[in-house]
Coordinates of C-alpha atoms in Angstrom, one line a residue:
Chain A
M279 CA -16.7 35.8 42.7
S280 CA -16.7 36.2 38.9
S281 CA -14.4 33.2 38.5
V282 CA -16.8 31.0 40.5
A283 CA -19.7 32.2 38.3
E284 CA -17.7 31.5 35.2
L285 CA -16.9 28.0 36.4
K286 CA -20.5 27.3 37.0
V287 CA -21.5 28.5 33.5
E288 CA -18.7 26.4 32.0
K289 CA -19.8 23.3 33.9
K290 CA -23.4 23.7 32.8
E291 CA -22.4 24.1 29.1
K292 CA -20.3 21.0 29.3
K293 CA -23.3 18.8 30.2
V294 CA -22.9 15.5 28.3
M295 CA -25.4 15.1 25.5
N296 CA -24.9 11.5 24.5
F297 CA -28.3 11.0 22.9
K298 CA -28.3 13.3 19.9
S299 CA -30.7 11.4 17.7
C300 CA -34.3 10.2 18.1
F301 CA -33.0 6.8 16.9
N302 CA -30.8 6.6 20.0
V303 CA -34.1 6.4 22.0
I304 CA -36.5 4.7 19.5
G305 CA -34.1 2.1 18.2
P306 CA -31.9 0.3 17.5
V307 CA -33.7 -2.5 15.8
M308 CA -31.8 -5.3 17.5
I309 CA -31.5 -8.9 18.6
G310 CA -32.7 -9.1 22.3
P311 CA -32.5 -9.3 25.2
S312 CA -30.7 -6.1 26.4
S313 CA -29.8 -2.8 24.7
S314 CA -27.1 -2.0 27.3
H315 CA -25.7 -5.5 27.5
T316 CA -26.3 -6.8 24.0
A317 CA -26.7 -3.9 21.5
G318 CA -24.3 -1.7 23.5
A319 CA -21.8 -4.6 23.8
I320 CA -22.0 -5.1 20.0
E321 CA -21.1 -1.4 19.6
I322 CA -18.1 -1.7 22.0
G323 CA -17.0 -4.8 20.0
K324 CA -17.3 -2.7 16.9
L325 CA -15.0 0.0 18.3
A326 CA -12.4 -2.7 18.7
N327 CA -13.0 -4.0 15.2
K328 CA -12.7 -0.6 13.7
L329 CA -9.5 0.2 15.6
F330 CA -7.9 -3.1 14.7
Q331 CA -8.7 -2.9 11.0
G332 CA -8.4 -6.6 10.1
K333 CA -8.8 -10.0 11.6
P334 CA -7.3 -10.6 15.1
T335 CA -6.2 -14.0 16.3
H336 CA -6.8 -13.2 20.0
A337 CA -9.3 -11.2 21.9
L338 CA -9.3 -10.6 25.6
V339 CA -12.5 -9.1 27.0
K340 CA -12.5 -7.8 30.6
Y341 CA -15.9 -7.1 32.2
Y342 CA -16.6 -4.9 35.1
E343 CA -19.5 -4.4 37.5
S344 CA -23.0 -5.0 35.9
F345 CA -21.3 -6.5 32.8
A346 CA -19.3 -8.8 35.0
E347 CA -22.3 -9.9 37.1
T348 CA -24.8 -10.5 34.2
H349 CA -23.0 -11.0 30.9
K350 CA -23.9 -14.7 30.6
G351 CA -27.7 -14.1 30.8
H352 CA -27.6 -11.1 28.6
G353 CA -25.7 -12.6 25.7
T354 CA -23.0 -10.0 26.2
D355 CA -20.4 -12.6 25.1
F356 CA -21.8 -13.3 21.7
A357 CA -22.6 -9.6 21.4
I358 CA -19.0 -8.5 21.9
A359 CA -17.9 -11.3 19.6
S360 CA -20.4 -10.0 17.0
G361 CA -18.9 -6.5 17.2
I362 CA -15.4 -7.9 16.9
L363 CA -16.6 -9.7 13.7
G364 CA -18.1 -6.4 12.5
F365 CA -21.8 -7.5 12.7
E366 CA -24.6 -4.9 13.0
T367 CA -27.1 -5.1 15.9
D368 CA -29.9 -6.6 13.9
D369 CA -27.7 -9.2 12.1
A370 CA -29.3 -12.6 12.4
R371 CA -25.8 -14.1 12.9
V372 CA -25.5 -12.3 16.3
P373 CA -26.5 -15.2 18.5
A374 CA -24.1 -17.6 16.7
A375 CA -21.1 -15.1 16.8
L376 CA -19.0 -17.2 19.3
D377 CA -19.1 -20.2 17.0
I378 CA -18.4 -18.0 14.0
A379 CA -15.4 -16.5 15.7
K380 CA -14.1 -20.0 16.5
E381 CA -14.5 -21.0 12.9
E382 CA -12.5 -17.9 11.9
N383 CA -9.8 -18.9 14.4
I384 CA -10.3 -15.9 16.6
D385 CA -9.6 -17.0 20.2
I386 CA -11.8 -15.0 22.6
Q387 CA -11.3 -15.0 26.3
F388 CA -13.8 -13.4 28.7
V389 CA -12.8 -12.3 32.2
E390 CA -15.0 -11.2 35.1
M391 CA -13.2 -8.5 37.0
S392 CA -14.2 -8.2 40.7
G393 CA -13.1 -4.6 41.3
D394 CA -14.7 -1.3 40.3
S395 CA -14.6 -0.2 36.7
P396 CA -11.4 1.7 35.9
V397 CA -13.6 4.4 34.2
H398 CA -16.2 4.4 36.9
H399 CA -19.2 3.0 35.1
A400 CA -21.6 0.1 35.8
N401 CA -21.4 -1.3 32.2
T402 CA -17.7 -1.4 31.3
A403 CA -15.8 -3.6 28.9
C404 CA -12.1 -3.4 28.1
I405 CA -11.1 -5.2 24.9
T406 CA -7.6 -6.2 23.7
L407 CA -7.3 -7.4 20.1
S408 CA -4.1 -8.8 18.8
N409 CA -2.3 -10.9 16.1
D410 CA 1.3 -11.4 15.3
E411 CA 1.7 -7.9 14.0
R412 CA -0.2 -5.6 16.2
E413 CA -2.4 -5.0 19.3
I414 CA -5.0 -2.5 20.3
H415 CA -6.8 -1.8 23.6
V416 CA -10.2 -0.1 23.9
T417 CA -12.4 0.6 26.9
G418 CA -16.1 1.3 26.2
I419 CA -19.1 1.9 28.5
S420 CA -22.7 1.2 27.6
V421 CA -24.9 4.0 28.7
G422 CA -28.3 2.6 27.7
G423 CA -30.5 2.0 24.7
G424 CA -27.5 0.8 22.7
T425 CA -25.6 4.0 23.1
I426 CA -22.0 3.8 24.2
E427 CA -19.0 6.0 25.0
V428 CA -15.3 5.3 24.3
K429 CA -13.1 6.1 27.4
Y430 CA -9.7 4.7 26.6
I431 CA -7.8 3.7 23.5
E432 CA -4.3 2.4 22.9
I433 CA -3.2 2.2 19.3
E434 CA 0.2 2.3 17.6
G435 CA 1.9 3.5 20.7
F436 CA -0.6 6.3 21.4
V437 CA -2.7 6.4 24.5
L438 CA -5.9 8.3 24.2
E439 CA -8.7 9.2 26.7
P440 CA -11.4 10.7 24.5
Q441 CA -14.3 12.8 26.0
G442 CA -16.4 9.6 25.7
T443 CA -19.2 10.6 23.3
L444 CA -19.1 9.4 19.8
P445 CA -18.4 10.0 16.9
V446 CA -14.6 10.3 17.2
L447 CA -12.4 10.5 14.1
L448 CA -8.8 9.4 14.4
V449 CA -6.2 10.2 11.9
I450 CA -2.8 8.5 12.3
T451 CA -0.3 9.9 9.8
K452 CA 3.2 11.1 9.1
N453 CA 1.7 13.9 7.0
E454 CA 1.0 16.9 9.1
I455 CA -1.0 18.6 6.3
L456 CA -3.8 16.1 6.8
K457 CA -4.9 17.9 10.0
K458 CA -5.8 21.1 8.2
Q459 CA -7.4 19.1 5.3
I460 CA -9.7 17.1 7.5
E461 CA -10.6 20.2 9.5
T462 CA -11.6 22.0 6.3
L463 CA -13.5 19.1 5.0
L464 CA -15.5 18.7 8.2
G465 CA -16.1 22.5 8.5
D466 CA -17.2 22.8 4.8
N467 CA -19.8 20.1 5.4
G468 CA -21.2 21.7 8.6
I469 CA -19.8 19.0 11.0
K470 CA -18.9 20.7 14.3
I471 CA -15.6 19.7 15.9
N472 CA -16.2 19.7 19.7
Q473 CA -12.5 19.1 20.4
M474 CA -9.3 18.4 18.5
T475 CA -6.5 16.7 20.3
E476 CA -3.0 16.2 18.8
Y477 CA -0.5 13.6 19.8
Q478 CA 3.0 12.9 18.4
N479 CA 5.0 9.8 18.6
G480 CA 8.4 10.2 16.8
E481 CA 7.5 11.1 13.2
T482 CA 3.9 9.9 13.5
F483 CA 1.0 12.2 14.5
L484 CA -2.4 11.2 15.8
Y485 CA -5.2 13.7 15.4
Q486 CA -8.3 13.0 17.5
F487 CA -11.4 14.8 16.4
D488 CA -14.4 14.6 18.8
L489 CA -17.3 15.4 16.5
D490 CA -20.7 16.7 17.4
S491 CA -22.6 14.7 14.8
P492 CA -21.9 11.7 12.5
P493 CA -20.8 12.5 9.0
S494 CA -23.1 11.3 6.2
D495 CA -21.9 8.5 4.0
K496 CA -20.9 10.9 1.3
I497 CA -18.7 13.0 3.7
K498 CA -17.3 9.7 5.1
D499 CA -16.2 8.7 1.6
D500 CA -14.5 12.1 1.2
I501 CA -12.7 11.7 4.5
Y502 CA -11.4 8.2 3.7
H503 CA -10.4 9.5 0.3
V504 CA -7.9 11.9 1.9
K505 CA -5.7 8.9 3.0
K506 CA -2.2 9.4 1.6
D507 CA -0.6 6.4 3.4
S508 CA -2.5 7.3 6.6
K509 CA -4.9 5.4 8.9
I510 CA -8.3 7.1 9.1
I511 CA -10.7 5.6 11.6
L512 CA -14.2 6.9 12.3
L513 CA -15.6 5.5 15.6
Chain B
M229 CA -31.1 20.6 20.6
Y230 CA -33.8 20.8 23.3
S231 CA -32.3 20.3 26.7
S232 CA -35.6 20.4 28.6
I233 CA -39.2 19.4 28.2
A234 CA -40.4 22.9 29.1
E235 CA -38.3 24.2 26.2
F236 CA -40.0 22.2 23.5
I237 CA -43.5 22.5 25.0
K238 CA -43.0 26.3 24.9
E239 CA -41.9 26.1 21.3
A240 CA -44.9 24.0 20.4
N241 CA -47.3 26.4 22.1
E242 CA -45.7 29.4 20.4
T243 CA -45.4 28.0 16.9
G244 CA -48.5 25.8 16.8
K245 CA -46.3 22.9 15.6
S246 CA -46.9 19.4 16.8
L247 CA -44.4 17.8 19.1
S248 CA -43.6 15.1 16.4
D249 CA -42.8 17.9 13.9
L250 CA -40.4 19.5 16.4
M251 CA -38.6 16.2 16.8
I252 CA -38.3 15.6 13.0
E253 CA -37.0 19.2 12.6
Q254 CA -34.4 18.7 15.3
E255 CA -33.4 15.4 13.7
M256 CA -33.0 16.9 10.3
D257 CA -31.0 19.8 11.7
H258 CA -28.7 17.6 13.7
S259 CA -28.1 14.7 11.3
K260 CA -28.3 16.7 8.1
R261 CA -30.5 13.9 6.7
S262 CA -33.6 14.4 4.6
Y263 CA -37.1 14.3 6.0
E264 CA -37.8 11.3 3.8
D265 CA -34.8 9.4 5.1
I266 CA -35.6 10.0 8.7
W267 CA -39.3 9.1 8.2
K268 CA -38.3 5.8 6.5
Q269 CA -36.1 4.8 9.4
M270 CA -38.8 5.5 11.9
E271 CA -41.3 3.5 9.8
R272 CA -38.8 0.6 9.9
N273 CA -38.8 0.8 13.7
L274 CA -42.6 0.7 13.6
D275 CA -42.5 -2.4 11.3
T276 CA -40.1 -4.1 13.7
M277 CA -42.5 -3.5 16.6
Q278 CA -45.4 -4.8 14.7
A279 CA -43.6 -7.9 13.6
A280 CA -42.5 -8.7 17.1
V281 CA -46.1 -8.4 18.4
E282 CA -47.5 -10.6 15.6
R283 CA -44.8 -13.2 16.2
S284 CA -45.5 -13.4 19.9
V285 CA -49.0 -14.8 19.4
M286 CA -48.3 -17.2 16.6
G287 CA -49.0 -20.8 17.6
D288 CA -48.1 -21.3 21.2
G289 CA -46.1 -18.1 21.2
V290 CA -42.3 -17.8 21.7
M291 CA -40.3 -19.3 24.5
S292 CA -36.9 -18.1 25.9
S293 CA -34.0 -20.5 25.8
T294 CA -34.1 -20.8 29.6
G295 CA -37.8 -21.6 29.5
L296 CA -38.4 -19.0 32.2
T297 CA -40.7 -16.8 30.0
G298 CA -42.8 -17.1 26.9
G299 CA -46.4 -18.0 25.9
D300 CA -48.1 -15.5 28.1
A301 CA -49.1 -13.2 25.3
V302 CA -51.0 -16.1 23.8
K303 CA -52.7 -16.7 27.2
I304 CA -53.9 -13.1 27.3
K305 CA -55.1 -13.3 23.7
K306 CA -57.3 -16.4 24.6
Y307 CA -58.4 -14.8 27.8
R308 CA -59.5 -11.6 25.9
E309 CA -61.5 -13.7 23.5
K310 CA -63.8 -14.7 26.4
G311 CA -64.6 -11.1 26.7
N312 CA -64.9 -10.7 30.4
T313 CA -61.6 -9.0 31.5
L314 CA -61.6 -7.1 34.7
S315 CA -59.5 -4.1 33.5
G316 CA -61.2 -3.8 30.1
D317 CA -60.1 -5.0 26.7
R318 CA -58.1 -1.9 25.8
I319 CA -55.8 -2.4 28.7
M320 CA -55.5 -6.1 28.2
H321 CA -54.7 -5.5 24.5
G322 CA -51.8 -3.4 25.8
V323 CA -50.8 -6.1 28.2
Q324 CA -50.8 -8.6 25.4
D325 CA -48.6 -6.6 23.1
A326 CA -46.2 -5.5 26.0
L327 CA -45.8 -9.1 27.2
G328 CA -45.5 -10.4 23.6
T329 CA -42.7 -7.9 22.6
N330 CA -40.7 -8.7 25.7
E331 CA -41.1 -12.4 25.2
V332 CA -39.7 -12.0 21.7
N333 CA -36.9 -10.0 23.3
A334 CA -36.2 -12.6 26.0
A335 CA -36.1 -15.2 23.2
M336 CA -33.4 -13.2 21.5
G337 CA -35.7 -12.3 18.6
V338 CA -35.6 -9.0 16.7
I339 CA -37.1 -6.0 18.5
C340 CA -36.9 -2.2 18.5
A341 CA -35.4 -0.8 21.7
T342 CA -37.8 1.8 23.1
P343 CA -35.8 3.3 24.8
T344 CA -34.1 0.1 25.8
A345 CA -34.6 -3.6 24.9
G346 CA -35.7 -4.5 28.5
A347 CA -38.4 -1.8 28.2
S348 CA -39.2 -2.6 24.5
G349 CA -42.8 -3.8 25.2
T350 CA -44.2 -0.7 26.9
L351 CA -44.5 1.5 23.8
P352 CA -46.1 -1.2 21.7
G353 CA -48.4 -1.9 24.6
V354 CA -49.7 1.7 24.3
L355 CA -49.4 2.4 20.6
F356 CA -51.2 -0.7 19.2
P357 CA -54.3 -0.6 21.4
I358 CA -54.9 3.1 20.9
A359 CA -54.2 2.8 17.1
E360 CA -57.0 0.3 17.0
Q361 CA -59.4 2.5 19.1
L362 CA -58.6 5.8 17.5
K363 CA -58.2 4.3 14.1
L364 CA -54.8 5.9 13.8
S365 CA -53.3 6.1 10.3
R366 CA -49.8 4.7 9.7
E367 CA -48.6 8.3 9.6
Q368 CA -50.0 9.0 13.0
M369 CA -48.4 5.8 14.4
V370 CA -45.0 6.9 13.1
R371 CA -45.6 10.4 14.7
F372 CA -46.3 8.6 18.0
L373 CA -42.8 7.3 17.9
F374 CA -41.3 10.7 17.1
T375 CA -43.2 12.4 19.9
S376 CA -42.1 9.6 22.3
S377 CA -38.5 10.1 21.3
L378 CA -38.6 13.9 21.9
F379 CA -39.4 13.2 25.5
G380 CA -37.1 10.2 25.7
M381 CA -34.0 12.2 24.6
V382 CA -34.4 14.7 27.4
V383 CA -34.7 11.9 29.9
A384 CA -31.6 10.1 28.4
N385 CA -29.5 13.2 28.4
N386 CA -30.6 14.7 31.7
A387 CA -31.1 11.5 33.8
M388 CA -30.6 8.0 32.5
I389 CA -32.3 5.2 30.6
A390 CA -30.2 2.2 31.6
G391 CA -31.3 0.0 34.5
A392 CA -27.7 -0.5 35.5
M393 CA -27.5 3.3 36.1
G394 CA -30.8 4.1 37.6
G395 CA -33.0 1.1 38.1
C396 CA -36.1 0.0 36.2
Q397 CA -37.7 3.5 36.7
A398 CA -35.1 4.6 34.1
E399 CA -36.2 1.9 31.7
V400 CA -39.9 1.0 32.0
G401 CA -40.5 4.3 33.9
S402 CA -39.1 6.3 31.0
A403 CA -40.9 4.2 28.4
S404 CA -44.2 4.5 30.2
A405 CA -43.8 8.3 30.5
M406 CA -42.8 8.7 26.8
A407 CA -45.7 6.6 25.7
A408 CA -48.2 8.5 27.9
A409 CA -47.1 11.8 26.3
A410 CA -47.3 10.5 22.8
A411 CA -50.7 8.9 23.4
V412 CA -52.1 12.3 24.4
E413 CA -50.9 13.8 21.1
A414 CA -52.4 10.9 19.2
A415 CA -55.7 11.4 20.9
G416 CA -55.8 15.1 20.0
G417 CA -54.6 16.5 23.4
T418 CA -52.5 19.6 23.7
P419 CA -48.7 19.7 24.2
D420 CA -49.3 20.8 27.8
Q421 CA -51.4 17.7 28.4
S422 CA -48.6 15.6 26.9
E423 CA -46.3 17.1 29.5
I424 CA -48.8 16.4 32.3
A425 CA -49.3 12.8 31.2
F426 CA -45.5 12.3 31.0
G427 CA -45.1 13.7 34.6
I428 CA -47.9 11.5 36.0
A429 CA -46.6 8.4 34.4
M430 CA -43.0 8.8 35.4
G431 CA -43.9 10.0 38.9
N432 CA -45.9 6.9 39.5
L433 CA -43.0 4.6 38.7
L434 CA -40.3 6.4 40.7
G435 CA -38.1 4.1 42.7
L436 CA -38.8 1.1 40.5
V437 CA -35.8 -1.3 41.0
C438 CA -34.0 -3.3 38.3
D439 CA -33.7 -6.8 39.7
P440 CA -33.5 -9.3 36.9
V441 CA -33.6 -12.9 38.2
A442 CA -30.3 -14.6 37.3
G443 CA -29.4 -11.4 35.5
L444 CA -31.7 -12.3 32.6
V445 CA -34.1 -9.9 31.0
E446 CA -37.1 -12.1 31.8
I447 CA -38.3 -12.0 35.4
P448 CA -39.7 -9.5 36.2
C449 CA -39.0 -7.5 33.1
V450 CA -41.6 -9.1 30.8
K451 CA -44.5 -8.4 33.2
R452 CA -43.2 -5.0 34.2
N453 CA -43.6 -3.8 30.7
A454 CA -47.3 -4.7 30.9
I455 CA -47.6 -2.5 34.0
G456 CA -45.7 0.3 32.2
A457 CA -48.2 0.2 29.3
G458 CA -51.2 0.2 31.6
N459 CA -49.7 3.0 33.7
A460 CA -49.2 5.1 30.5
L461 CA -52.7 4.6 29.3
I462 CA -54.1 5.6 32.7
A463 CA -51.8 8.7 32.9
A464 CA -52.8 9.8 29.4
D465 CA -56.4 9.5 30.3
M466 CA -56.0 11.5 33.4
A467 CA -54.2 14.3 31.5
L468 CA -56.9 14.2 28.8
A469 CA -59.5 14.5 31.5
G470 CA -58.0 17.8 32.5
I471 CA -56.2 16.6 35.7
E472 CA -53.0 18.6 36.4
N473 CA -49.7 17.3 37.7
K474 CA -48.4 19.7 40.3
I475 CA -44.7 18.8 39.7
P476 CA -43.4 20.0 36.3
A477 CA -42.2 17.1 34.0
D478 CA -38.5 18.3 34.1
E479 CA -38.5 18.2 37.8
V480 CA -39.9 14.7 37.8
V481 CA -37.0 13.7 35.5
E482 CA -34.5 15.3 37.9
A483 CA -36.2 13.5 40.8
M484 CA -35.8 10.2 38.8
R485 CA -32.1 10.9 38.2
K486 CA -31.6 11.6 41.9
V487 CA -33.5 8.5 43.0
G488 CA -31.5 6.4 40.5
R489 CA -28.2 7.8 41.8
S490 CA -29.1 6.9 45.3
M491 CA -30.2 3.4 44.6
P492 CA -27.8 0.7 45.9
R493 CA -26.0 -1.2 43.3
E494 CA -27.8 -4.5 44.3
L495 CA -31.0 -2.9 42.8
R496 CA -29.4 -1.7 39.6
E497 CA -29.4 -4.6 37.2
T498 CA -26.8 -6.6 39.0
G499 CA -29.2 -9.5 39.5
L500 CA -28.4 -9.5 43.3
G501 CA -31.3 -7.7 45.0
G502 CA -35.1 -7.4 44.8
L503 CA -36.8 -10.4 43.2
A504 CA -33.4 -11.7 42.0
G505 CA -32.3 -12.0 45.6
T506 CA -35.3 -14.0 46.8
P507 CA -34.7 -17.7 47.6
T508 CA -36.5 -18.7 44.5
G509 CA -34.6 -16.1 42.4
E510 CA -31.3 -17.5 43.7
N511 CA -32.5 -21.1 43.0
I512 CA -33.3 -20.2 39.4
K513 CA -29.9 -18.6 39.0
M514 CA -28.2 -21.7 40.4
K515 CA -30.2 -24.0 38.1
I516 CA -29.3 -22.0 35.0
F517 CA -25.7 -21.1 35.7
G518 CA -24.7 -23.7 38.3
Q519 CA -22.1 -23.0 40.9
S520 CA -19.9 -20.8 38.8
L521 CA -21.9 -17.6 39.4

């Protein structure tokens, strides 16, 4: 009996709180027409941009369900391209992003997938970015009002399935000491770590910190400063 | 973080704090940002909303690239000037601002999502007419947005605000309920009356399908925001008149979630069912996108 009760309590506590700020609900200031399909798509594109760190030559974007059915009308294509280029949601260049990507020699291909979303969500986009040197994969879902979740990442031989909610801090390093350093830095600044997941691939470690709230610009600077030949990515 | 409407209404009643103050406090606590910083960002949202409304009635108004929507806010403006509207000038002012904002949105102009872009006209369609009538200060207008977001966050976390997840009841329905609650506070009503207005407004839009013609945020989205604004003003007035809503607001949100979950996919922003699935809706889709869709 008690284990069932405990399970229930645990389930209740784990309720997803995606919308943590009033600005998730009033905002973003954005280029229309759809917060899920335009602003959210920009954010998914930005995930890919942050993970890739640099300019790709190729982008493959797979759409599922509502994204597959309605991306043309919603401007989802130029929104994803905007994110890949690193534009913000209210950037005036957003509607011209496909042309800008072409000028920058980024070849973007959009594919409408007919089946169900691999992560079971109506607004799903899977993005692959590549150039001669490297390739990343990311799957994001757009949950409304420009808010997104990250469900799947492939980077430098690591495969991650984060809890979904952002922010997520990734530290890819050969220097194990960084884990403790980042933990301390976050703790000292009152940033709660919801979950820490550790991966190892040969001599390289990947530490995935699922954070409760976004670090301020000052703390972000401090985090990036810890580098020591490592890759630090805040999604 | 407040996980239910009942929780923050209780807090407001016990502490005597306004709902907008509770939202600002929660935001400061969570984001570790300063009061000033948070206030400024919300002011920028207000400025964006105001700019969109103004842009919508300049000249002949704005047109979307498809030509399906645009220019209607201007028509309402001219119609109001004749001074003989059936539903009264306040409501028609709201209709004008709601249509106008969504016309700017459909034309890929800059708007503030409240809570979504497709529902971005509903809040301005309530805020600007009551600001004129109640002579709200800029501070009170910013507070209107904080109060709206306090309710909206609970909806977003406990149910949904995306049409693709729960139909238009999750978008215009949520926006209408958020605006009704904030309108009550702006008019000097109690937190309990805000909750009642919220419950009435959302309850009245339960089951609203999301059926954009050709998958575009144009038909019926633009006009539906006008209805959302009108519904909010009426719900706020009912609450201020002392009418009760028998179903608590949190239960209305839960009902909205369940209705949304049980809606067929054709009615959740796929552009397949509802008005999108009518012969004319299909024709429009064919004209815009050709055979490929």
